[in-house]
Short mmCIF file of C-alpha atoms and ligand atoms in Angstrom, two decimals:
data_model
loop_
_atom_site.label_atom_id
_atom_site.label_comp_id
_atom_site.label_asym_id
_atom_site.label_seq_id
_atom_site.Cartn_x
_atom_site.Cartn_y
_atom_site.Cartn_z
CA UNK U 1 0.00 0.00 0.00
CA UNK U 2 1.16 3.51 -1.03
CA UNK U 3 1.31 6.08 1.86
CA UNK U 4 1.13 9.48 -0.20
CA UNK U 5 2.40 12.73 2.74
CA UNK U 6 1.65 15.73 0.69
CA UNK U 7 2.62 18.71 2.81
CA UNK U 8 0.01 21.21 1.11
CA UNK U 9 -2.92 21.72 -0.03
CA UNK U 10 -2.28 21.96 -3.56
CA UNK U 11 0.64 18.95 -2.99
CA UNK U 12 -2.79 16.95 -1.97
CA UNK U 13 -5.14 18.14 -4.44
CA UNK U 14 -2.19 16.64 -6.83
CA UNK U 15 -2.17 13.53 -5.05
CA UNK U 16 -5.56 12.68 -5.00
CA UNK U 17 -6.01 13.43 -8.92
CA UNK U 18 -3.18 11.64 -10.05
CA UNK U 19 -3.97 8.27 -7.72
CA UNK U 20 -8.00 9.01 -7.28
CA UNK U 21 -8.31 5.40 -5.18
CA UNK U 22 -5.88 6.91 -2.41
CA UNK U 23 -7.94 6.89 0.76
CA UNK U 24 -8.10 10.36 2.58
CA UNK U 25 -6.71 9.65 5.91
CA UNK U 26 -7.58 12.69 8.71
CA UNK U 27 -7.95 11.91 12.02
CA UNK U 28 -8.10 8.17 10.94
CA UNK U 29 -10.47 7.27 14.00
CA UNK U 30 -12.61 5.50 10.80
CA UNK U 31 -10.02 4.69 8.56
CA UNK U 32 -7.69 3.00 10.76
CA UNK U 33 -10.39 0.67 12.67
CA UNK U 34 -11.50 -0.03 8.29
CA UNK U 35 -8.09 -0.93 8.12
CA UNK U 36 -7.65 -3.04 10.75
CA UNK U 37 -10.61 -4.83 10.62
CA UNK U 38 -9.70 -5.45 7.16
CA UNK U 39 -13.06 -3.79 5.98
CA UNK U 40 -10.91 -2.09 3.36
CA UNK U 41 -7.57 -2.13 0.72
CA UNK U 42 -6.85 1.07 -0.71
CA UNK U 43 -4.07 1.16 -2.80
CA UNK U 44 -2.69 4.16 -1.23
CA UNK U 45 -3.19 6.23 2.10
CA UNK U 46 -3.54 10.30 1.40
CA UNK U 47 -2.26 11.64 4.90
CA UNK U 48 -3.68 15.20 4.97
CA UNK U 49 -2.19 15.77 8.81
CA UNK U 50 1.00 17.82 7.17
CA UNK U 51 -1.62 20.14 5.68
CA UNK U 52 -2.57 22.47 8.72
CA UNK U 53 -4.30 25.14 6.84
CA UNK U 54 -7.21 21.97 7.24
CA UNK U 55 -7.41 22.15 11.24
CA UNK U 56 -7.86 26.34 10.88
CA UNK U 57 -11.21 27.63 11.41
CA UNK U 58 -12.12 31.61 10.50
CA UNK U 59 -15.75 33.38 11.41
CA UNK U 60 -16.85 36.53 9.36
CA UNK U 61 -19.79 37.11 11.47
CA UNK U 62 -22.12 35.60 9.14
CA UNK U 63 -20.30 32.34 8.33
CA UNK U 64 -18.12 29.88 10.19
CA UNK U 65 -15.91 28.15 7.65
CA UNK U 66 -14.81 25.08 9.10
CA UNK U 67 -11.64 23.46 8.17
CA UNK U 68 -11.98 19.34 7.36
CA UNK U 69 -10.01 18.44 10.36
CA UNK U 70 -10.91 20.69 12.83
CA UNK U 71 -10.96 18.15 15.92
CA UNK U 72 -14.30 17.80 18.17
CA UNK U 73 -12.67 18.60 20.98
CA UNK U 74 -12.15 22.29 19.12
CA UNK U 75 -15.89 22.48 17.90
CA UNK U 76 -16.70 22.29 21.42
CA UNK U 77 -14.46 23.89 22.88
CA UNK U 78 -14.12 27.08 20.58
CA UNK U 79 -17.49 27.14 18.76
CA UNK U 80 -20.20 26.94 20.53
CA UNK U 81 -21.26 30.25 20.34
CA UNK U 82 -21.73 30.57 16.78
CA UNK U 83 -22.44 26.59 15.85
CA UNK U 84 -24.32 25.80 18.89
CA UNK U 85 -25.77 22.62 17.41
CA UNK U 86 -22.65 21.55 15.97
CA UNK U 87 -20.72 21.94 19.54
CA UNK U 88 -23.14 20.21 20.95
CA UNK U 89 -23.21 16.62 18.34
CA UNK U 90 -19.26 16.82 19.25
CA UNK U 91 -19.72 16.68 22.94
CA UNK U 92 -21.43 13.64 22.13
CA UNK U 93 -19.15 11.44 19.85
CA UNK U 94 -17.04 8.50 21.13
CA UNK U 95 -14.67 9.64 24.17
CA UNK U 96 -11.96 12.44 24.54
CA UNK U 97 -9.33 10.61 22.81
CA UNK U 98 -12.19 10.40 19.42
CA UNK U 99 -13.13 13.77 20.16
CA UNK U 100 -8.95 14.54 20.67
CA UNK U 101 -8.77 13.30 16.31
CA UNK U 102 -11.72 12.76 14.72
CA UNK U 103 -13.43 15.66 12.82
CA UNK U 104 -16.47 16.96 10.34
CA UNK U 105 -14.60 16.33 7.63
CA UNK U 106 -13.68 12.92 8.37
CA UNK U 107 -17.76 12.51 9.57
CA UNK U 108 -18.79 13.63 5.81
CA UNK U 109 -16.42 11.55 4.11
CA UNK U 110 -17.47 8.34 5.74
CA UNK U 111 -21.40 9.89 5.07
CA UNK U 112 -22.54 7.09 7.94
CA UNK U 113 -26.19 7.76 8.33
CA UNK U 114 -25.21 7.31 12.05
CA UNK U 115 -22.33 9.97 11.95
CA UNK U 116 -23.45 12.93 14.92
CA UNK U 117 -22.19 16.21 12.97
CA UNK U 118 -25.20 15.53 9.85
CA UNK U 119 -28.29 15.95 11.74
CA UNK U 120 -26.78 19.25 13.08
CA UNK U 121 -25.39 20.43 9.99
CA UNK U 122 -28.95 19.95 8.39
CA UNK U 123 -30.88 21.80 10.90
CA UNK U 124 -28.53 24.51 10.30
CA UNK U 125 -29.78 25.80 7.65
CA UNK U 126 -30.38 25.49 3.64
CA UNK U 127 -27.39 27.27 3.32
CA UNK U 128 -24.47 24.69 4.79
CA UNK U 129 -22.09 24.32 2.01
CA UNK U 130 -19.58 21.70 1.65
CA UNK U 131 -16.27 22.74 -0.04
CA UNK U 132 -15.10 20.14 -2.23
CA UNK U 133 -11.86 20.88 -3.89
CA UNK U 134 -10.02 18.87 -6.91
CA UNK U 135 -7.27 20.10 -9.06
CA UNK U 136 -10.16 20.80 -11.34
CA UNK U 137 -11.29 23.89 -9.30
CA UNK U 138 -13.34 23.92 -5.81
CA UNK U 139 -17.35 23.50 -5.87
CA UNK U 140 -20.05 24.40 -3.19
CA UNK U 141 -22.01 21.37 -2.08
CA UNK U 142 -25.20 22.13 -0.17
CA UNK U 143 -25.64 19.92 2.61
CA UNK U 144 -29.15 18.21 1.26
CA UNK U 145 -27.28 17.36 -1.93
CA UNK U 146 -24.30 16.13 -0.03
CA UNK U 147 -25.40 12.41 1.17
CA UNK U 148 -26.58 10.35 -1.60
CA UNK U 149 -26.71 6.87 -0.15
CA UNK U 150 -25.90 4.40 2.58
CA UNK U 151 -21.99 5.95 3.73
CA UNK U 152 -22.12 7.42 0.34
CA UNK U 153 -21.22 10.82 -0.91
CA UNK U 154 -21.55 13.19 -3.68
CA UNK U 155 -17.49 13.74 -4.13
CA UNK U 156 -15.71 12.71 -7.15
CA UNK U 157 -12.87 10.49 -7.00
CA UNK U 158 -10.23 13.17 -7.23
CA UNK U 159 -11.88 15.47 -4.82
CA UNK U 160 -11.28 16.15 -1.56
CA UNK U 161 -13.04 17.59 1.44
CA UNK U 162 -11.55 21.03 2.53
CA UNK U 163 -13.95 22.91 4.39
CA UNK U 164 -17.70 23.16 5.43
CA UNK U 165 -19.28 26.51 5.25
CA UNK U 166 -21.93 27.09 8.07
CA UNK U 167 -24.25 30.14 8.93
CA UNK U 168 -23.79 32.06 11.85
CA UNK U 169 -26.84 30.40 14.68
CA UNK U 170 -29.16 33.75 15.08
CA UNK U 171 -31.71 31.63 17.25
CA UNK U 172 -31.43 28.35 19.92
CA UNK U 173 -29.92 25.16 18.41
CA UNK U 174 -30.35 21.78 19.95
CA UNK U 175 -28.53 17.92 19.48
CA UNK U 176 -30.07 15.00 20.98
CA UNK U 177 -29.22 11.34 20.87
CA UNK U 178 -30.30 8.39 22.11
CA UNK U 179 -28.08 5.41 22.90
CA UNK U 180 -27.57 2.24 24.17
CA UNK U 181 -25.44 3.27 27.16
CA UNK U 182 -24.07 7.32 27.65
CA UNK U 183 -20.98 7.64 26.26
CA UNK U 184 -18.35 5.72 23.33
CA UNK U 185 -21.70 5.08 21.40
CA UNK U 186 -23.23 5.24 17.82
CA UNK U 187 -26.45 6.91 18.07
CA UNK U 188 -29.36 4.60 18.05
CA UNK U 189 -31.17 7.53 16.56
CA UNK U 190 -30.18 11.60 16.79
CA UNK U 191 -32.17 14.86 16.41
CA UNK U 192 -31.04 18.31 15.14
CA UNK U 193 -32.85 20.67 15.74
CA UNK U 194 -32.69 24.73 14.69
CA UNK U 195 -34.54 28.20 15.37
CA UNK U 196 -33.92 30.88 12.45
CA UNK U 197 -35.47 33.65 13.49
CA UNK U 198 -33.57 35.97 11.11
CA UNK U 199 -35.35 33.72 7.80
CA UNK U 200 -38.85 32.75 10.13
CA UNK U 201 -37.51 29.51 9.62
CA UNK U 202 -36.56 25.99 11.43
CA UNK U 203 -34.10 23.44 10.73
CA UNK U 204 -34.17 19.72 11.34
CA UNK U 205 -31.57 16.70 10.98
CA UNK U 206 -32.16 13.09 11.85
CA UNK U 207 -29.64 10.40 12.24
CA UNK U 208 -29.49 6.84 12.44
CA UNK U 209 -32.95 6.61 10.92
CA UNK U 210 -33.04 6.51 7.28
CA UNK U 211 -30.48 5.15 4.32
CA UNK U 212 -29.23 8.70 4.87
CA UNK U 213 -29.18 11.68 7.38
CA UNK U 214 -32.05 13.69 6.42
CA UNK U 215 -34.29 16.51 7.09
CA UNK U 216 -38.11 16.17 8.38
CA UNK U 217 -39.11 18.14 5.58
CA UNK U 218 -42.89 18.10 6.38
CA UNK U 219 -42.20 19.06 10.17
CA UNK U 220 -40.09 22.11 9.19
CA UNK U 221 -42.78 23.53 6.97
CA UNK U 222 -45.68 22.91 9.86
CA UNK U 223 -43.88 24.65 12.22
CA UNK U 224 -43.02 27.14 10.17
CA UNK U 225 -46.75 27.77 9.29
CA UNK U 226 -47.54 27.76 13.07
CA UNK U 227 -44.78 30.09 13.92
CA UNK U 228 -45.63 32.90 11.27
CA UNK U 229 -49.15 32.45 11.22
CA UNK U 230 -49.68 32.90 15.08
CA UNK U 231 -47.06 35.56 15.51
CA UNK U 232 -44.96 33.60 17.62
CA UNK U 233 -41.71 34.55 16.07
CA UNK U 234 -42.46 37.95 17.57
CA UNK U 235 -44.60 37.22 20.97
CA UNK U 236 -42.40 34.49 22.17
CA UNK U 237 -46.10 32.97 23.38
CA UNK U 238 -46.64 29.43 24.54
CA UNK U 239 -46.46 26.83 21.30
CA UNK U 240 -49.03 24.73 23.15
CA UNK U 241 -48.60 21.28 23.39
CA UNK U 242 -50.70 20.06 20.49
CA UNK U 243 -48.13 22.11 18.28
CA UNK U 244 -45.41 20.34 20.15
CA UNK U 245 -46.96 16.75 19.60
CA UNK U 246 -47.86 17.18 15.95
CA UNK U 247 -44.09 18.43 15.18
CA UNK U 248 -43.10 15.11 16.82
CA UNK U 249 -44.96 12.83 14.94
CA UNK U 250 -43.86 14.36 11.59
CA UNK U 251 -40.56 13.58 12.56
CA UNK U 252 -41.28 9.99 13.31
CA UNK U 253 -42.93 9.75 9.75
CA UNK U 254 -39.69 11.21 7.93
CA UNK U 255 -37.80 8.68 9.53
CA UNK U 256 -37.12 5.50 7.12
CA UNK U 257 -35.30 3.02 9.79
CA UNK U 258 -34.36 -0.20 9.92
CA UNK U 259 -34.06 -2.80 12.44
CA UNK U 260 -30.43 -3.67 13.66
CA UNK U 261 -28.24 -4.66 16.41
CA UNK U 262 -28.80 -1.03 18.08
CA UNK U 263 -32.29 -0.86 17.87
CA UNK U 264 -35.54 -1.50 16.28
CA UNK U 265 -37.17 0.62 13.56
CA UNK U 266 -40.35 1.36 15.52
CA UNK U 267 -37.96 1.84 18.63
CA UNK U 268 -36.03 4.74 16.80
CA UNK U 269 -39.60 5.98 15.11
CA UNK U 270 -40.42 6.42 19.04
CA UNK U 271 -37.61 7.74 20.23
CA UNK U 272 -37.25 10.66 17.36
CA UNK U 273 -40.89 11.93 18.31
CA UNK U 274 -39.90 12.32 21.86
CA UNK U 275 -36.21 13.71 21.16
CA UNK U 276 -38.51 16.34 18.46
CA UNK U 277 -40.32 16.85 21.09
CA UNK U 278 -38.01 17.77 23.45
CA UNK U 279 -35.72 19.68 21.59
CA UNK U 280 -38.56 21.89 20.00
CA UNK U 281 -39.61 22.94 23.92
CA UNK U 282 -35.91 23.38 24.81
CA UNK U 283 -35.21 25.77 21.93
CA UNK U 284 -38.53 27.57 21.58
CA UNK U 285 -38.06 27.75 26.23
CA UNK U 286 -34.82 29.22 25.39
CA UNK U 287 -36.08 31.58 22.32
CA UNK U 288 -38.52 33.09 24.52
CA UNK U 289 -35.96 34.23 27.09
CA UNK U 290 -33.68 35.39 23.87
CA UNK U 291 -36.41 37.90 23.12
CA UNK U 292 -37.36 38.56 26.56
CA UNK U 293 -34.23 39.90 27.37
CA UNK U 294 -33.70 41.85 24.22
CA UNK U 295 -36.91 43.53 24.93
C1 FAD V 301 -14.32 4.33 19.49
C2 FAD V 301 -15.00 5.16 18.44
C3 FAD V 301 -16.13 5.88 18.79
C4 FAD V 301 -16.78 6.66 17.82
N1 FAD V 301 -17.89 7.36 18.20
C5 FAD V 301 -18.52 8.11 17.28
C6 FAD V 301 -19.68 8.85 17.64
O1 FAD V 301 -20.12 8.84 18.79
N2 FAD V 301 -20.27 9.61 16.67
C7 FAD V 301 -19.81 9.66 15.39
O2 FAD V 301 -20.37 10.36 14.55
N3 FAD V 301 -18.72 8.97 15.01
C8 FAD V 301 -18.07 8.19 15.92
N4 FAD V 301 -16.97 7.49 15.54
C9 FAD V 301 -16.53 7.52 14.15
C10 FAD V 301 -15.49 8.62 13.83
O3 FAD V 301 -14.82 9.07 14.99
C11 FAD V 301 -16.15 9.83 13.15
O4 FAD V 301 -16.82 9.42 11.97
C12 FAD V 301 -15.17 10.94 12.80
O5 FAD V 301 -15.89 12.09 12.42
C13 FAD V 301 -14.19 10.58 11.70
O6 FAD V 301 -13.30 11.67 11.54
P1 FAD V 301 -11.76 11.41 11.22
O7 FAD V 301 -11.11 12.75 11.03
O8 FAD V 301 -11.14 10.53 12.21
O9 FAD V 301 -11.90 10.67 9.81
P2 FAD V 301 -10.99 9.55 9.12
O10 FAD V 301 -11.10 8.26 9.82
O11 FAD V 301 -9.63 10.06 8.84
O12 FAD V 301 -11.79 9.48 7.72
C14 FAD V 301 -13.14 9.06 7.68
C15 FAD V 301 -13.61 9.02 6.22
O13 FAD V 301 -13.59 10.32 5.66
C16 FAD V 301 -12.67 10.37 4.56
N5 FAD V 301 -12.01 11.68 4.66
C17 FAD V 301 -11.33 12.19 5.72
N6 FAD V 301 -10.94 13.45 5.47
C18 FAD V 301 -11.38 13.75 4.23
C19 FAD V 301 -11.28 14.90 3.39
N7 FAD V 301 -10.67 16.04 3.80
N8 FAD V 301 -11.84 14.86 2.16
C20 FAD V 301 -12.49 13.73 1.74
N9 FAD V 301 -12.61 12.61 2.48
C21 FAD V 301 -12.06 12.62 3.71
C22 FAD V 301 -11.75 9.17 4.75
O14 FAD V 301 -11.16 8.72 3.55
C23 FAD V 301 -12.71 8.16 5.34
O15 FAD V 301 -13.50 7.58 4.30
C24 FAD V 301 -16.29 6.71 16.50
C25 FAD V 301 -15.12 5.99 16.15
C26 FAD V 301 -14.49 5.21 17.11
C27 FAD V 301 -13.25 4.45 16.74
#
């Protein structure tokens, strides 16, 4: 097996076009258990750890642009401010030594439908953007047209993953996961879930629940409706909980699950209505004491 070390970007740009089976290795906290498990052969290993300009992170006050490898432990640590959802998946994945190396990047690349950055990158809006860069020039990926089956991706073979563009939060943001024991665990099922007051809209993400991570399309548009057409967005007023129990239950019918070792599909159908559920009140709780102390 080759073991390609390109020590910039446009060194691994190069690499990747001229051996497009090379394996992108970041934090390696997928690749290397892949590897040892024998799961997979690649040819060649593309280290992208030399290229540091990947573990940088910038904020224009708008948008965060995330390097690839910017660790977990980072998101948490130094983002939750502006990506409140997103700090909040990374608290959740595997322990501090995952958290210490693995990274979005890595998460997108692998496109598990289990992976914990997704469902929060979803509810973060429309406008999420995945940078995908080849020797060929760099394109803008929205996040919906990102995961396109079962661990599979929309990047061509000689692209590579080098940053993910994400609005600013203007309103609450909430991660929730269910597993089978509280820590060093793949979600059974997860729920993203986002206020945007600035648009009047709301952004979902489920995990662990369909072929792919996906939005609760129908759920986002009810609420929506509710929000605007009570004049919620401005009172802050009670939702009421028939509002909150209908918004669960179109979550549970986006979901497409499965059963598996971690759970059964009308477990995980269950459990996303009451994680909707939940993170709707903890948001919209939150929201109101946003604009209450604006006021
Ligand atoms: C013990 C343990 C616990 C875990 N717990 C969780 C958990 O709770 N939640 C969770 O979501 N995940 C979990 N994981 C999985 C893993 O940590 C995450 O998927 C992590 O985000 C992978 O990031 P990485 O940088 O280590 O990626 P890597 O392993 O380096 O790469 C993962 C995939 O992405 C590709 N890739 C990496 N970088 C790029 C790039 N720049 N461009 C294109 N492709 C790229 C690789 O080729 C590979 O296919 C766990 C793993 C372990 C071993």
């Amino acid at each position: 097996m080759e073991f390609l070390r390109p020590a910039t970007w446009d060194e691994a740009l190069a690499a990747k076009a001229g051996h497009p089976t090379a394996l992108p290795l970041s934090g390696g906290t997928d690749v290397m258990v892949e590897l040892n498990f024998d799961v997979r052969r690649p040819s060649a290993l593309l280290d992208l750890n030399r290229v540091t300009e990947l573990t940088t992170w910038s904020n224009d006050g708008d948008v965060v642009r995330l390097g690839a490898a910017v660790p977990y432990r980072r998101i948490t640590d130094e983002l939750s401010g502006p990506l409140p959802g997103l700090a909040l998946a990374a608290r959740t994945v595997g322990s501090p030594q995952i958290r210490n190396r693995g990274s979005v990047g890595g998460n997108l690349g692998g496109a598990s439908p289990a992976g914990d950055a997704h469902p929060a990158l979803l509810a973060a809006g429309r406008d999420v953007l995945v940078e995908a860069a080849s020797v060929r020039g760099t394109r803008l990926i929205p996040i919906d047209e990102f995961y396109v089956g079962v661990k599979r991706n929309s990047l061509e073979p000689d692209e590579l993953i080098r940053a993910v563009r994400i609005p600013v939060a203007d309103g609450p943001q909430q991660f929730s996961k269910v597993g089978t024991r509280n820590a060093m665990v793949i979600a059974v099922c997860a729920f993203g879930f986002a206020l945007h007051p600035g648009s009047g809209t709301v952004g979902t993400g489920i995990g662990s629940a369909a072929p792919t991570p996906r939005r609760a399309v129908e759920a986002e548009e009810y609420l929506q409706g509710v929000l605007a057409g009570r004049g919620l967005w401005e009172s802050g007023g009670p939702l009421g909980a028939g509002v909150v129990q209908r918004f669960g239950e179109l979550v549970k019918a986006a979901a497409a699950p499965i059963d598996d070792v971690r759970g059964t599909a009308d477990y995980r159908r269950h459990a996303l209505a009451v994680l909707a559920r939940r993170t709707l009140t903890w948001t919209w709780n939150d929201y109101g004491k946003q604009i209450g102390s604006a006021a």
